[in-house]
PDB file of C-alpha atoms in Angstrom:
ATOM      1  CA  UNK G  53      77.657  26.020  98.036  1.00  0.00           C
ATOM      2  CA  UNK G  54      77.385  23.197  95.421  1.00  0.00           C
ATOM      3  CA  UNK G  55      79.689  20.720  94.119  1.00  0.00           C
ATOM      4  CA  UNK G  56      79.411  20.076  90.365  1.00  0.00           C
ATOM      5  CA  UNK G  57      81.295  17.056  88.920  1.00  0.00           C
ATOM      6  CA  UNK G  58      81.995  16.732  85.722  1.00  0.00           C
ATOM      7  CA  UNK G  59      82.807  13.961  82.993  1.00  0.00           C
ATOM      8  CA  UNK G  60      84.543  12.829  80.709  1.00  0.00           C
ATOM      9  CA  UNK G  61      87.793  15.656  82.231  1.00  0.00           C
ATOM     10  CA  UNK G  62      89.400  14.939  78.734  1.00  0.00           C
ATOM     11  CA  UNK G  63      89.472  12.971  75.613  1.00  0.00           C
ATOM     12  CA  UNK G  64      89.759  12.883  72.253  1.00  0.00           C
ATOM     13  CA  UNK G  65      87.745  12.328  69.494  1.00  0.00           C
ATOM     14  CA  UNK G  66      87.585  11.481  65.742  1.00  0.00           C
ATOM     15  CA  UNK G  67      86.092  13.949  63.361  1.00  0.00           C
ATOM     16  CA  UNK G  68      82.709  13.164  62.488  1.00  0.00           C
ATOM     17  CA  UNK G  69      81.610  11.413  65.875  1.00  0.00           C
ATOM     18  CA  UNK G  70      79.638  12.901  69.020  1.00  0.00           C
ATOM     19  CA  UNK G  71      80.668  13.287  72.622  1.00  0.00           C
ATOM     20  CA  UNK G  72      78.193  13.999  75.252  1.00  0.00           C
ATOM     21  CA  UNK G  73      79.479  15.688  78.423  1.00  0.00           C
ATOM     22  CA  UNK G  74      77.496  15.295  81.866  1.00  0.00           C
ATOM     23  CA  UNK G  75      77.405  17.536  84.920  1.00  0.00           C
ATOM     24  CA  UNK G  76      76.004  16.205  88.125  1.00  0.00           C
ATOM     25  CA  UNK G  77      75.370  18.478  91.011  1.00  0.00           C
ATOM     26  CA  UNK G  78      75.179  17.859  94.809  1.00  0.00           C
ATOM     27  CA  UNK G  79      72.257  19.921  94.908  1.00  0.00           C
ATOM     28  CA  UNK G  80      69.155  21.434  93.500  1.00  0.00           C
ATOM     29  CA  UNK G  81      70.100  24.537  91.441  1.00  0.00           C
ATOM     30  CA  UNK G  82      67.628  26.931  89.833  1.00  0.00           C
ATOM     31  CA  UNK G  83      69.980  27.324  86.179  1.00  0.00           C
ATOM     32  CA  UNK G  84      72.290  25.388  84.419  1.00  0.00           C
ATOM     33  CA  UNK G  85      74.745  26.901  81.837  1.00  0.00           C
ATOM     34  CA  UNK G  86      76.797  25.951  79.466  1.00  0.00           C
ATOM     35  CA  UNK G  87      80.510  27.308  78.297  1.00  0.00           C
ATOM     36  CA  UNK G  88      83.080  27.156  76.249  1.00  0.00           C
ATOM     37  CA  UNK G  89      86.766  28.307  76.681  1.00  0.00           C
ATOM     38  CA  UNK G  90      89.305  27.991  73.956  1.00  0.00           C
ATOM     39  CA  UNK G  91      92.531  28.427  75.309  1.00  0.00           C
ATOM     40  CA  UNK G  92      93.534  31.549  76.556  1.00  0.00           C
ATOM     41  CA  UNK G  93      90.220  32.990  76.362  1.00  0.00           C
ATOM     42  CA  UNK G  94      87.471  34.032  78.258  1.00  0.00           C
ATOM     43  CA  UNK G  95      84.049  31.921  78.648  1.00  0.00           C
ATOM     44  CA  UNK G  96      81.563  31.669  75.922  1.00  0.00           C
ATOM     45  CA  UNK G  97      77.846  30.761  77.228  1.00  0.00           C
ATOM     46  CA  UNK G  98      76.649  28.128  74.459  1.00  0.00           C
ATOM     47  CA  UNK G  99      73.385  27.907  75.979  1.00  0.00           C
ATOM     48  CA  UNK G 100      71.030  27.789  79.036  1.00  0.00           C
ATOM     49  CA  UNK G 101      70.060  24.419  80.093  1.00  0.00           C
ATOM     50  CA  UNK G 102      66.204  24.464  80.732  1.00  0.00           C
ATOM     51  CA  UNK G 103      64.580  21.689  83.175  1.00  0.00           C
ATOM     52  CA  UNK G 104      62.544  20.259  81.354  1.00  0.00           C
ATOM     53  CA  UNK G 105      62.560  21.839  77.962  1.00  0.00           C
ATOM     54  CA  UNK G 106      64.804  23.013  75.026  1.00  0.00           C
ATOM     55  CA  UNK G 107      68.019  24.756  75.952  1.00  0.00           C
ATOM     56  CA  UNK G 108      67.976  28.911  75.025  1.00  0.00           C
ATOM     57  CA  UNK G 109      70.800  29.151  72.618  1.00  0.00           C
ATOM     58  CA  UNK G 110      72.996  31.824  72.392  1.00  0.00           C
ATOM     59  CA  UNK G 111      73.965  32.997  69.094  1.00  0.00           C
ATOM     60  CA  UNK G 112      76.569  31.565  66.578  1.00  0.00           C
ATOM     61  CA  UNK G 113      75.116  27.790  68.480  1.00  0.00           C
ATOM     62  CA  UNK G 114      72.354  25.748  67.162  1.00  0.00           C
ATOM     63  CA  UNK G 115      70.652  22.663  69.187  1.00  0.00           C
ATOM     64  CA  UNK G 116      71.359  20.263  65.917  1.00  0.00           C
ATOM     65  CA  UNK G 117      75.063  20.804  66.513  1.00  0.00           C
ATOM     66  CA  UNK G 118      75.311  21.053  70.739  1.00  0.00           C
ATOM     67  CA  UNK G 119      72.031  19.284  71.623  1.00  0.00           C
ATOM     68  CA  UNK G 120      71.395  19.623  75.496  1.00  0.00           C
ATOM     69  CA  UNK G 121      69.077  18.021  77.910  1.00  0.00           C
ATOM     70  CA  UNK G 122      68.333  18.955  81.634  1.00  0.00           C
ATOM     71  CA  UNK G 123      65.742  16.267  82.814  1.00  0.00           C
ATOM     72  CA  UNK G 124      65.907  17.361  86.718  1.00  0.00           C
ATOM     73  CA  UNK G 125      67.214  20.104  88.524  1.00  0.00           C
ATOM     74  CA  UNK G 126      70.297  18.599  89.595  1.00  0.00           C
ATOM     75  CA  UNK G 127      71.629  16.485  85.927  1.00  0.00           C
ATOM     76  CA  UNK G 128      72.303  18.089  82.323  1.00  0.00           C
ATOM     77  CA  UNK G 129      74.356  16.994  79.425  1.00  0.00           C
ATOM     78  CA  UNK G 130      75.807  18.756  76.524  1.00  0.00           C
ATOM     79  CA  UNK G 131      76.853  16.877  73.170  1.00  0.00           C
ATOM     80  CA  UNK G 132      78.901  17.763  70.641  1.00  0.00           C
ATOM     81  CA  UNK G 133      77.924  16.692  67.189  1.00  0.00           C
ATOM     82  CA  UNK G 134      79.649  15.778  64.103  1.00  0.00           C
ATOM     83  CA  UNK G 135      82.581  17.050  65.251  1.00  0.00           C
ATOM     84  CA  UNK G 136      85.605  18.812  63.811  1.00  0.00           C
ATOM     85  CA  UNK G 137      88.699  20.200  64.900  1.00  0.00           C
ATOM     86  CA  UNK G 138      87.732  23.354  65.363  1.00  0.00           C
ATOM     87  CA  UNK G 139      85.569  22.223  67.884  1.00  0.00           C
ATOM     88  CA  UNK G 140      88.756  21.498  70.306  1.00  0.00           C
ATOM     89  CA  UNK G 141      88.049  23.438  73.115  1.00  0.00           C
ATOM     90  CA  UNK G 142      87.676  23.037  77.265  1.00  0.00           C
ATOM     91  CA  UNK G 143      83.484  23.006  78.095  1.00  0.00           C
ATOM     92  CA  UNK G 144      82.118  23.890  81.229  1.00  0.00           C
ATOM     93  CA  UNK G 145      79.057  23.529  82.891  1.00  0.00           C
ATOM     94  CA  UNK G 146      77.648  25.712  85.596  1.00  0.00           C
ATOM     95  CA  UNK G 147      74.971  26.237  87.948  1.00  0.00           C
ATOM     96  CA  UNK G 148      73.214  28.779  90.408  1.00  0.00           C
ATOM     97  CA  UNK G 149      71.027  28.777  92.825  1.00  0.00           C
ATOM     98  CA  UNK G 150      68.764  31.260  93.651  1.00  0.00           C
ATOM     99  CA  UNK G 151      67.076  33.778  90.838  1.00  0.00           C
ATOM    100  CA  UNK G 152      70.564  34.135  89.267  1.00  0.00           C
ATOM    101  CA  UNK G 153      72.320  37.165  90.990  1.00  0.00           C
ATOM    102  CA  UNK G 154      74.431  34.455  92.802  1.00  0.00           C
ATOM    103  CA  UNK G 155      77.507  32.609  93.044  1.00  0.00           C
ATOM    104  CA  UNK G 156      78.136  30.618  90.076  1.00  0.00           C
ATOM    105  CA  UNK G 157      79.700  27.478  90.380  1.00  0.00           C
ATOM    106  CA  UNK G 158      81.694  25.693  87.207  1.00  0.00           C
ATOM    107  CA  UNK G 159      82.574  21.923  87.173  1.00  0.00           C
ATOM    108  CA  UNK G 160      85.887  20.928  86.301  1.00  0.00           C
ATOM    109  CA  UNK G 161      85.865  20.963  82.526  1.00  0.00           C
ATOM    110  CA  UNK G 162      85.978  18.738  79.804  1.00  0.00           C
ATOM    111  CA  UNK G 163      88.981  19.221  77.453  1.00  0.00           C
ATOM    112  CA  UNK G 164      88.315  18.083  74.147  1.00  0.00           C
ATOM    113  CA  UNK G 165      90.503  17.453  71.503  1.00  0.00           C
ATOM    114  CA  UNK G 166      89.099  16.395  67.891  1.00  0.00           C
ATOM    115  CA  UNK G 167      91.799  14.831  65.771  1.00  0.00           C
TER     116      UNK G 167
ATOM    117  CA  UNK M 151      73.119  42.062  74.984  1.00  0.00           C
ATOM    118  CA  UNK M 152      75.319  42.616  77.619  1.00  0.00           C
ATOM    119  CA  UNK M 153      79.425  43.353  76.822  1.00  0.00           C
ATOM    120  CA  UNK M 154      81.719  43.515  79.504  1.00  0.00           C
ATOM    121  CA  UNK M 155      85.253  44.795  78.703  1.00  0.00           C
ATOM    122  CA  UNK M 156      87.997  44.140  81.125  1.00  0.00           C
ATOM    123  CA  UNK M 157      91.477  45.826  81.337  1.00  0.00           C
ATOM    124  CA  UNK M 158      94.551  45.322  81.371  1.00  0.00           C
ATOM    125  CA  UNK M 159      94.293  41.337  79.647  1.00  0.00           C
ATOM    126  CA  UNK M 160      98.507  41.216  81.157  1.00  0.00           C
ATOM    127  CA  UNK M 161      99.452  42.234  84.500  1.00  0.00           C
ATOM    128  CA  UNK M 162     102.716  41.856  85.888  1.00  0.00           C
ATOM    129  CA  UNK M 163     104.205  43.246  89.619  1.00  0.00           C
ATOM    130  CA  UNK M 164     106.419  42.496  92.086  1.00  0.00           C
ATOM    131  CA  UNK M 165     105.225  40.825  95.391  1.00  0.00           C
ATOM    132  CA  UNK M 166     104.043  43.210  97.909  1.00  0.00           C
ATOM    133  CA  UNK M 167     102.968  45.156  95.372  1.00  0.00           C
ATOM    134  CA  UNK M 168      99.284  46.252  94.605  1.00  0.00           C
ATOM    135  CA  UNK M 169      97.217  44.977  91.822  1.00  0.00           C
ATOM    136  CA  UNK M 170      94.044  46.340  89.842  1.00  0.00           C
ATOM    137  CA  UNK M 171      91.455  45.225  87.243  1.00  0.00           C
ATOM    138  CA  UNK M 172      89.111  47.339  85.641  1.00  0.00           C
ATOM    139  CA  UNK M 173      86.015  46.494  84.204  1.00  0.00           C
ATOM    140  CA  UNK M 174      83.209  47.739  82.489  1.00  0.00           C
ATOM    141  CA  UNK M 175      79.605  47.007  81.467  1.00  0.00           C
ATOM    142  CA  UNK M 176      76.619  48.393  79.007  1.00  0.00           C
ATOM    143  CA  UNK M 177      73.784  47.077  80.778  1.00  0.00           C
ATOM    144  CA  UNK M 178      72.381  49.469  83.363  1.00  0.00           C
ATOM    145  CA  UNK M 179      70.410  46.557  84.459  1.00  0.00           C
ATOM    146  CA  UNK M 180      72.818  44.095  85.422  1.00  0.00           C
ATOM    147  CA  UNK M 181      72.981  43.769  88.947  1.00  0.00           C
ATOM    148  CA  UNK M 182      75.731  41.581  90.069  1.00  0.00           C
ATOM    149  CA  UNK M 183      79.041  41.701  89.379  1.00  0.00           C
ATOM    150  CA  UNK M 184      81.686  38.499  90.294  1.00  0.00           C
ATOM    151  CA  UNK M 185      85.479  37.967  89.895  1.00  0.00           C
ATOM    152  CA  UNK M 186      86.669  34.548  89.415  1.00  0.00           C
ATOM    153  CA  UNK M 187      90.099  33.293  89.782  1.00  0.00           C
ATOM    154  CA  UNK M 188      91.359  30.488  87.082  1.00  0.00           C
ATOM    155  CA  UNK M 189      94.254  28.821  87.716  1.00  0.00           C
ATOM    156  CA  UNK M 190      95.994  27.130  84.778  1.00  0.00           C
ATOM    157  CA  UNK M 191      94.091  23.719  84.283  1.00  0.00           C
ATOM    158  CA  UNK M 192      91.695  24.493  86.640  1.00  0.00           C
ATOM    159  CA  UNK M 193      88.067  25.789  86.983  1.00  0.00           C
ATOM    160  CA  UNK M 194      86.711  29.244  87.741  1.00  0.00           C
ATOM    161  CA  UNK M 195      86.500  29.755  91.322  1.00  0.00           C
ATOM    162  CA  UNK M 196      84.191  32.754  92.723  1.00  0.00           C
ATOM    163  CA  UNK M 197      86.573  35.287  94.846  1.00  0.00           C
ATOM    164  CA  UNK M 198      84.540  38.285  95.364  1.00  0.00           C
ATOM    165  CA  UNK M 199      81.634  40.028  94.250  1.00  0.00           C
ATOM    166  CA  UNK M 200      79.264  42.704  94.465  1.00  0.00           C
ATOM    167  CA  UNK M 201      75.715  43.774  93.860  1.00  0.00           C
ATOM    168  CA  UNK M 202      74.620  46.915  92.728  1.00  0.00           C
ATOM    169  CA  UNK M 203      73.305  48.599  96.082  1.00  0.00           C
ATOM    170  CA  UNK M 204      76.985  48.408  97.566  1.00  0.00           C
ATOM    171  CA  UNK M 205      79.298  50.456  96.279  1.00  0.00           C
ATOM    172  CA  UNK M 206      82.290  48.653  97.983  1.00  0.00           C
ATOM    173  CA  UNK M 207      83.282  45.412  99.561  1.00  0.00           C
ATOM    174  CA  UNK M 208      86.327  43.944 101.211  1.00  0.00           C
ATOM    175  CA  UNK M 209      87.792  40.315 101.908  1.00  0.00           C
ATOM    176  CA  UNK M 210      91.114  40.247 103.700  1.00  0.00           C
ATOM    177  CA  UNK M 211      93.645  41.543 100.686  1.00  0.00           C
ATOM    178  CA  UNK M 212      90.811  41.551  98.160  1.00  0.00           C
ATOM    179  CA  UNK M 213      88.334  44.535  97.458  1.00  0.00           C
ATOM    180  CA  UNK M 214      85.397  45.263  94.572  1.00  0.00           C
ATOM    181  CA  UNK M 215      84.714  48.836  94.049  1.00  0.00           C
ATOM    182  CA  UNK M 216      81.955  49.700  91.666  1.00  0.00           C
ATOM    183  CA  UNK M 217      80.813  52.752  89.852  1.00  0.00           C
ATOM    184  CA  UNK M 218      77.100  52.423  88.799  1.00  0.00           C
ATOM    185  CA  UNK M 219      76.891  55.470  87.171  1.00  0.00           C
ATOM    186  CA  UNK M 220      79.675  55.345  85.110  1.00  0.00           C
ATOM    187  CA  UNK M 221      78.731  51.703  84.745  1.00  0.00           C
ATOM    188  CA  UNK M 222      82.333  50.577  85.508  1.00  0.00           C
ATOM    189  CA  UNK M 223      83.478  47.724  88.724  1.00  0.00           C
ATOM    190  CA  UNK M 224      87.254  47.359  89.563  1.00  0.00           C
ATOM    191  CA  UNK M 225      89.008  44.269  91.792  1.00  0.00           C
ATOM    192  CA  UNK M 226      91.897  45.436  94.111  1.00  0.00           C
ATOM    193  CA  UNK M 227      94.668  42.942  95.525  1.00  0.00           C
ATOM    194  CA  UNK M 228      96.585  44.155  97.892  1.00  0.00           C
ATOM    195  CA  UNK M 229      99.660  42.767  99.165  1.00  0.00           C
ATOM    196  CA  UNK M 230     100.067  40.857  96.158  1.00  0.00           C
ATOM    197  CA  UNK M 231     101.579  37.147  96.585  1.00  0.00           C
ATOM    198  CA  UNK M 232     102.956  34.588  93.964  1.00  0.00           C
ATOM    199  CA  UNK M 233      99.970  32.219  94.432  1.00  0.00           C
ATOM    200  CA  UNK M 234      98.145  35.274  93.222  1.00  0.00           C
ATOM    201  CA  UNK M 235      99.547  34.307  89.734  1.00  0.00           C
ATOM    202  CA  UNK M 236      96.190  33.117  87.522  1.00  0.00           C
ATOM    203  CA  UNK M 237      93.644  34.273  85.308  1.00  0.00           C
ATOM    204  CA  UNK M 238      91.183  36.848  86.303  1.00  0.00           C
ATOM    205  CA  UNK M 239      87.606  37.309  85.008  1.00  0.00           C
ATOM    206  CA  UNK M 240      85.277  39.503  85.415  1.00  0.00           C
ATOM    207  CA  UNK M 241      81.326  39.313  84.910  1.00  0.00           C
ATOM    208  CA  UNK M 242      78.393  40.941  84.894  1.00  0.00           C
ATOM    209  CA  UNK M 243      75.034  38.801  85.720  1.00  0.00           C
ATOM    210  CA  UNK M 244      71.573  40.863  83.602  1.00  0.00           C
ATOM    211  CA  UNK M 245      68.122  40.923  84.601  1.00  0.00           C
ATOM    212  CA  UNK M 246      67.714  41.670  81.371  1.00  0.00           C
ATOM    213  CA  UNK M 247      69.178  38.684  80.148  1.00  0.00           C
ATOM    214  CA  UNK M 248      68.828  36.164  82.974  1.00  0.00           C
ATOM    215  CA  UNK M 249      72.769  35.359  82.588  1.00  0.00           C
ATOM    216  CA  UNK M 250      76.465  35.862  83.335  1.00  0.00           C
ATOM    217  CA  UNK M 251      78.692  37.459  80.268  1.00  0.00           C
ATOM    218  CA  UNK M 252      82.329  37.215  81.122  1.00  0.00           C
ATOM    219  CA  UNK M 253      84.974  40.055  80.116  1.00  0.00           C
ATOM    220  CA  UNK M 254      88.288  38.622  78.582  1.00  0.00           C
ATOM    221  CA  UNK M 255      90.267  38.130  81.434  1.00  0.00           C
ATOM    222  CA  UNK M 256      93.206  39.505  82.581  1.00  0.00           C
ATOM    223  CA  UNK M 257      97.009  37.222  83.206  1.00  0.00           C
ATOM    224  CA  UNK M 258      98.195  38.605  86.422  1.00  0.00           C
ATOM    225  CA  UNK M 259     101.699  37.356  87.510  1.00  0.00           C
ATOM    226  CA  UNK M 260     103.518  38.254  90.567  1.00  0.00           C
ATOM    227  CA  UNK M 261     107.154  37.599  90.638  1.00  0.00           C
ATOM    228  CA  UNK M 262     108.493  36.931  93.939  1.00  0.00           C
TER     229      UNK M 262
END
């Protein structure tokens, strides 16, 4: 199984700035993923974090707003641009092994607040 | 896409008693089905799943039954026990897609 840690686990921001979240994993995985979770509420996939190339987004998400990078197979970031209070929310990264049909495993989360 | 409903999104019952989740999904192509466990403040945490060439599997006081022609996966708990108390997700991972989409979850509490 792999470990994936993740940072900042909290903080909070001022409307109008960036924070960039990074997840670092103990081991080669084959996909990266990206969530969000408001509270109370299931996981949203924001986008697929592609090795080497742009993320996929899913829709309602644009790059210009939750710009991604995924230089190796083990390291990806998400940031959160221009922010606003409605983006308050816990992120999550993830990762799998494998073709994808396999355990996924989360990091801890980054709870964001946006005052 | 895919959508993945899950019922009931509140489950209460006594300890000792039995527990079930019901899920279903529109892709006839998805393949793999999961069930995480969240526990308040914490992250997801893979408890069972299933592929689509089994039709059931078991862990201890856990089970995944799934239905592939009615397109429809459910999780059993058995014996149920207060640490049992979290969130419970369902998913269903698409070839079609080359992803995981999560149903809405489901509160179950167990009062001891």
């Amino acid at each position: 199984s792999a470990v994936i840690s993740q940072k900042p686990s909290r903080d909070i921001c001022q409307r109008g700035t960036s924070l960039t979240i990074q997840c670092q994993v103990d081991s080669q995985v084959t996909m990266m993923f990206w969530y969000r979770q408001q509270p109370g509420q299931s996981l949203t996939l924001i986008a697929t974090a592609n090795q080497g190339s742009e993320a996929t987004y899913e829709s309602g998400f644009v790059i210009d707003k939750f710009p991604i990078s995924r230089p190796n197979l083990t390291f990806s970031t998400l940031t959160v641009s221009n922010m606003s209070p409605e983006d308050s929310s816990i992120y999550l990264c993830s990762g799998v092994t494998g073709v994808g049909n396999t355990e996924a495993f989360f990091g801890q989360g980054t709870r964001l607040t946006v005052v | 896409g895919e959508n993945v409903e899950q019922h009931p999104s509140t489950l209460s019952v006594q300890e000792g008693d039995s527990a079930v989740i019901k899920c279903t999904y529109s892709d006839s192509a998805s393949n793999y089905f999961p069930w995480y466990k969240q526990e308040l403040g914490k992250r997801p945490q893979l408890i069972i799943d299933i592929r689509s060439n089994v039709g059931e599997k078991k862990d201890q006081r856990i089970a995944v039954t799934l239905n592939k022609t009615a397109k429809h996966f459910s999780l059993h708990i058995t014996e149920t026990q207060p640490e049992d108390s979290a969130v419970y997700f369902c998913a269903g991972w698409g070839t079609s897609y080359g992803k995981l989409t999560f149903g809405q979850g489901t509160i179950l509490t167990v009062h001891p």
